[in-house]
Coordinates of C-alpha atoms and ligand atoms in Angstrom, one line a residue:
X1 CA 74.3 127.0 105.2
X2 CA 72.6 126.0 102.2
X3 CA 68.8 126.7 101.1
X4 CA 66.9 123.7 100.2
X5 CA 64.3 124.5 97.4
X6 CA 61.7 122.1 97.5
X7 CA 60.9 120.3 94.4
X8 CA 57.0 119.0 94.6
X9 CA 56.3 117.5 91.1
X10 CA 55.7 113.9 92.8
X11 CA 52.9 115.4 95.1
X12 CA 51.2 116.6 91.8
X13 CA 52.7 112.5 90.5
X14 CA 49.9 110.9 93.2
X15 CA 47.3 113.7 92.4
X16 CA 47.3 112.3 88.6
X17 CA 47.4 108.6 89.5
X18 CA 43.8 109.7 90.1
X19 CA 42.9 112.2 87.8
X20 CA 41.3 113.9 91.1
X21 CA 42.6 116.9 93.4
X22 CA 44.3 115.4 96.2
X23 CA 47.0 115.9 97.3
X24 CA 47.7 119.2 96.3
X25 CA 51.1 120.6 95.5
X26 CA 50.3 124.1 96.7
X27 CA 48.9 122.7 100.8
X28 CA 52.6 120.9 100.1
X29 CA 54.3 124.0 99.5
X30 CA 53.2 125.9 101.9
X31 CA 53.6 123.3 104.6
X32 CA 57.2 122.9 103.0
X33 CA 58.2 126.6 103.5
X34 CA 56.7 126.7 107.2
X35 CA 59.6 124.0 107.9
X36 CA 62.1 126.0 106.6
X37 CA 62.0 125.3 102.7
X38 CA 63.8 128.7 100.9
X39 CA 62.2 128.1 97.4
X40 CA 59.8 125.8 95.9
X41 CA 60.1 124.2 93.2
X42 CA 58.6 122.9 89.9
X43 CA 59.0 121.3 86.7
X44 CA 55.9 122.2 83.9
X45 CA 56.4 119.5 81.2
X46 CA 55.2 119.6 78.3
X47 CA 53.3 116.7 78.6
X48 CA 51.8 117.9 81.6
X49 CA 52.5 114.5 83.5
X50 CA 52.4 115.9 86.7
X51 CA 52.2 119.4 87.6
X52 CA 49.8 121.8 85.7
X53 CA 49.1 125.0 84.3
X54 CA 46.7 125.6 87.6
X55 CA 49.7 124.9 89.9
X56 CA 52.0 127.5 88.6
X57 CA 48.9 130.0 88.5
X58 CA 48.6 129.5 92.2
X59 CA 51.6 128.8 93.8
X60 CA 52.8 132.2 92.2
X61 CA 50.5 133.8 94.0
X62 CA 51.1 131.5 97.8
X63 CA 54.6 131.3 97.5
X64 CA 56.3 133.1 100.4
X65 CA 60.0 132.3 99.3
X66 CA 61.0 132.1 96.2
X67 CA 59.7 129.9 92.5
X68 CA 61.9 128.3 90.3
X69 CA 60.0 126.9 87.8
X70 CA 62.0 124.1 85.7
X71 CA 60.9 124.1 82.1
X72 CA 62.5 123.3 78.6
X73 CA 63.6 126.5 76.1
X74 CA 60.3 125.9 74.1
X75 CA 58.6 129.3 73.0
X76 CA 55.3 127.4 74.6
X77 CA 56.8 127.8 77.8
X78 CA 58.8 130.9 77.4
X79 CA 55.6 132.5 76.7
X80 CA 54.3 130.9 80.3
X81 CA 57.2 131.9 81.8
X82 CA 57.5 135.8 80.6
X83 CA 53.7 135.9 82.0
X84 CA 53.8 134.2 85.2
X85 CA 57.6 135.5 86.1
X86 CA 59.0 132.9 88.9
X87 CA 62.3 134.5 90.2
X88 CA 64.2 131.6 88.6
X89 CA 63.8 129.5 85.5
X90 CA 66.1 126.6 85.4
X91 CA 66.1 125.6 82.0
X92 CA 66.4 121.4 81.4
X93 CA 66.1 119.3 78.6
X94 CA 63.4 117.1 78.1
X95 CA 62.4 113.9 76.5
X96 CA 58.7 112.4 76.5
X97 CA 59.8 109.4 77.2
X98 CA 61.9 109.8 79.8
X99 CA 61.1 109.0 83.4
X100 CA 62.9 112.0 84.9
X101 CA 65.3 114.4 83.7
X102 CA 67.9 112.2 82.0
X103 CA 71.1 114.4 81.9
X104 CA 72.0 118.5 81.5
X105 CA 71.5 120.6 78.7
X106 CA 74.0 120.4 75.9
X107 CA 75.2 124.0 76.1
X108 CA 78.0 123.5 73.4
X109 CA 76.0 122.4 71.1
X110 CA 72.3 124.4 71.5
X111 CA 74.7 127.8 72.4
X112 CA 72.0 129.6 70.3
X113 CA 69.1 128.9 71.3
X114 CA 69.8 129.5 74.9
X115 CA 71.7 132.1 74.6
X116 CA 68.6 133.4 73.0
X117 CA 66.0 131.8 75.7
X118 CA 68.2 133.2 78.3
X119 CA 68.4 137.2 77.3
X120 CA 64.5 136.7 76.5
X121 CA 63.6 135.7 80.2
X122 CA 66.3 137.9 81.8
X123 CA 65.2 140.5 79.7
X124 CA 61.5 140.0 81.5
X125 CA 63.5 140.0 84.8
X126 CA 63.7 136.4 85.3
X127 CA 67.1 135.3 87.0
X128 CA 68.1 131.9 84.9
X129 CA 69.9 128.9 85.6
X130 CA 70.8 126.2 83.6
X131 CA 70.9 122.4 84.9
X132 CA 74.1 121.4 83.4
X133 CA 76.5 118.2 83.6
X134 CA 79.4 118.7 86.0
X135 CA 82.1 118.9 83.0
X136 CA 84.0 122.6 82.7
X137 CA 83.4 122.9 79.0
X138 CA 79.8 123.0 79.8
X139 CA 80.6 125.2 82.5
X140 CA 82.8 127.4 80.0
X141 CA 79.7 127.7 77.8
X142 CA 76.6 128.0 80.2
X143 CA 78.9 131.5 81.2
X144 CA 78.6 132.6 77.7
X145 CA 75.1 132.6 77.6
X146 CA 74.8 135.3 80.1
X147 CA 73.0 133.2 82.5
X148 CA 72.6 134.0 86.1
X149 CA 73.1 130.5 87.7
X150 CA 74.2 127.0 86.9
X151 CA 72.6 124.3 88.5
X152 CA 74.5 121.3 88.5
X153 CA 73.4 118.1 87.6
X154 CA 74.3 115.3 90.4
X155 CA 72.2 112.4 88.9
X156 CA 75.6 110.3 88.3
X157 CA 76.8 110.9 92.1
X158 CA 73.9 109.5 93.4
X159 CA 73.7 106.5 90.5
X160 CA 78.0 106.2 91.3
X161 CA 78.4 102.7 93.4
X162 CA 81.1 102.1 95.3
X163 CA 83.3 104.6 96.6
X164 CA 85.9 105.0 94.2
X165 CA 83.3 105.9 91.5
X166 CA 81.5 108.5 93.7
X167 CA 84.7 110.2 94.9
X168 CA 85.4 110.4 91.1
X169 CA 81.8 112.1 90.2
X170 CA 82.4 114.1 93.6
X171 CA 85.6 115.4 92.0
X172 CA 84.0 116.4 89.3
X173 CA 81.4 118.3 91.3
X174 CA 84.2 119.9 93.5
X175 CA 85.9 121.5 90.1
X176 CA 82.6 122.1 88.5
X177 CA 81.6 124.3 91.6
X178 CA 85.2 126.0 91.9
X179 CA 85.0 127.0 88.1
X180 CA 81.6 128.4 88.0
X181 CA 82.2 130.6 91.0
X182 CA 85.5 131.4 89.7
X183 CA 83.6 132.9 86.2
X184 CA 81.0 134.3 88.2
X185 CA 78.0 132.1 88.2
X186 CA 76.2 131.0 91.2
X187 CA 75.8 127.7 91.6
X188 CA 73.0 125.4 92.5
X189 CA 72.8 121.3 92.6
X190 CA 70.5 118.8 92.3
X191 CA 69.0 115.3 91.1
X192 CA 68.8 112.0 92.8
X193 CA 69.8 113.4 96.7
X194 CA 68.6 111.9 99.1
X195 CA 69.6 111.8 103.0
X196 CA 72.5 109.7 103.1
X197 CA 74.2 111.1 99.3
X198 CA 73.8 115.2 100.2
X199 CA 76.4 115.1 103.0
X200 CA 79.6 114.4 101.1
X201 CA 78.2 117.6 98.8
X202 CA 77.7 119.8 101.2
X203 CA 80.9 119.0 102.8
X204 CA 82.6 120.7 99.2
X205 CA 80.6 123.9 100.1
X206 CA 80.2 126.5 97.5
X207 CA 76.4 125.4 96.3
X208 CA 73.8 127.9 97.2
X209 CA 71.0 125.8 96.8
X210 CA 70.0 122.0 96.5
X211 CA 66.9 121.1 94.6
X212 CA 65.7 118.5 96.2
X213 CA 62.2 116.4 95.2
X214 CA 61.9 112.3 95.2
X215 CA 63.5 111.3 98.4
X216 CA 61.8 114.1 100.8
X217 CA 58.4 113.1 99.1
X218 CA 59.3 109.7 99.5
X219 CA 60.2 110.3 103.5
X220 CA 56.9 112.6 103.5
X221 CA 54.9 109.7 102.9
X222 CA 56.0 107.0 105.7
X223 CA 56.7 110.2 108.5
X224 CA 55.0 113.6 106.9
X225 CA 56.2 115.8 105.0
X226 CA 56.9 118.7 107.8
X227 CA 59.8 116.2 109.1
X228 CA 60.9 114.8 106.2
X229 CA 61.6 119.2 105.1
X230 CA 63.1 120.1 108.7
X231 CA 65.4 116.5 108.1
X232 CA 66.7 118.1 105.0
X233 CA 67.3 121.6 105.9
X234 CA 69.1 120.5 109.2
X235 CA 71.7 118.3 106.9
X236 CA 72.0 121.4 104.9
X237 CA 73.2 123.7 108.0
X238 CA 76.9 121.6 107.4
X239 CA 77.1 123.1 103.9
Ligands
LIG301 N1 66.9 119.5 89.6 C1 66.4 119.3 88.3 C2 66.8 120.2 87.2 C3 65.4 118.3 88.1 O1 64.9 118.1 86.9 C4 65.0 117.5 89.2 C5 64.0 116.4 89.0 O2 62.8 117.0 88.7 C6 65.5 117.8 90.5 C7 66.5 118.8 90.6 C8 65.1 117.0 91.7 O3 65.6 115.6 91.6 P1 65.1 114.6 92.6 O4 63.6 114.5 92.5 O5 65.8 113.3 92.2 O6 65.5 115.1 94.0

């Protein structure tokens, strides 16, 4: 079985339509780990769009399971990082004017600097992952870096239409996850699964755990977000 970590940025998306305090991402949380959620997690931007500064100061102190805090490999939040210490950092890129995370890092071609980001936080005892495109060259070079965990990047399965394309990008999954474990990495997945997408990846096996935000928010708000958690976590009992 697979864990699902919780992604609750869009909570924290609603609470900033308003400017005002409601809903909170830390009450979601909590009410996502007492349905079985095994992490929670969340992405700091740097524009601060949706979840902020006060969130991560909190929900590292509420969180029974386990933070992975996405962020970009800016010293800003390196510094943030090293003095809340998550358990994870997954480390993404990030564009302002993007409307989610676009794609994985380029590990090829920024080996440096993460190579560098990654000893810094694992050096503060911070596991790290890196969100990464399924291809094995990036796979090849995310080991390099000494990171703990890749997190792979499933945003063109769930875009894929039609079934020859998304047996194609779940091919590339399937070898992406087989490689990684084969060099030692764990290996997580994410981006754009939903209820329907997931099962054909969890069916591969081999992922650990599924970060999962938009479409359990988006079931939390038409039948709450205790069902829409327990829904996900009893697809991921078949992985
Ligand atoms: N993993 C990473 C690295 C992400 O950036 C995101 C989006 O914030 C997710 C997983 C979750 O994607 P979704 O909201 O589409 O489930």
């Amino acid at each position: 079985m697979a864990k699902l970590g919780l992604n609750v940025d869009h909570i924290a998306t609603v609470r900033q339509a308003r400017g005002g305090m409601e809903p909170d991402p830390v009450t979601a949380a909590a009410i996502g780990e007492l349905a079985g959620a095994e992490g929670i997690t969340i992405h700091l931007r740097e524009d601060r769009r949706h979840i902020q500064d006060r969130d991560l100061e909190i929900l590292r102190h509420t969180i029974k399971t386990k933070l992975n805090l996405e962020m970009a490999a800016t010293q800003e939040m390196v510094r943030i990082a090293l003095e809340v210490k998550p358990e994870q950092v997954t480390l993404v890129p990030e564009k302002r004017q993007e409307l989610t995370t676009e794609g994985g890092l380029d590990v090829i071609v920024n080996a440096k600097h993460i190579s560098d980001t990654v000893k810094r936080l694992r050096d503060g005892g911070i596991s790290v992952s890196l969100f990464i495109d399924p291809h094995q060259e990036q796979i090849k070079a995310a080991h390099k870096t000494g990171a703990d965990y890749i997190e792979i990047h499933t945003g063109k399965y769930a875009d894929a239409i039609g079934w020859a394309a998304q047996s194609h990008e779940l091919d590339n999954i399937d070898t992406a996850i087989k490689l990684a474990r084969k060099v030692g990495l764990g290996v997580n997945a994410g981006h754009g699964l939903n209820y329907t997408n997931i099962k054909a990846v969890t069916a591969l096996g081999g992922v650990e755990e599924f970060n999962i935000g938009h479409s359990i928010i988006a079931r939390a708000t038409l039948v709450g977000l205790d069902r829409a958690v327990r829904d996900m976590v009893e697809l991921l009992k078949y992985a």
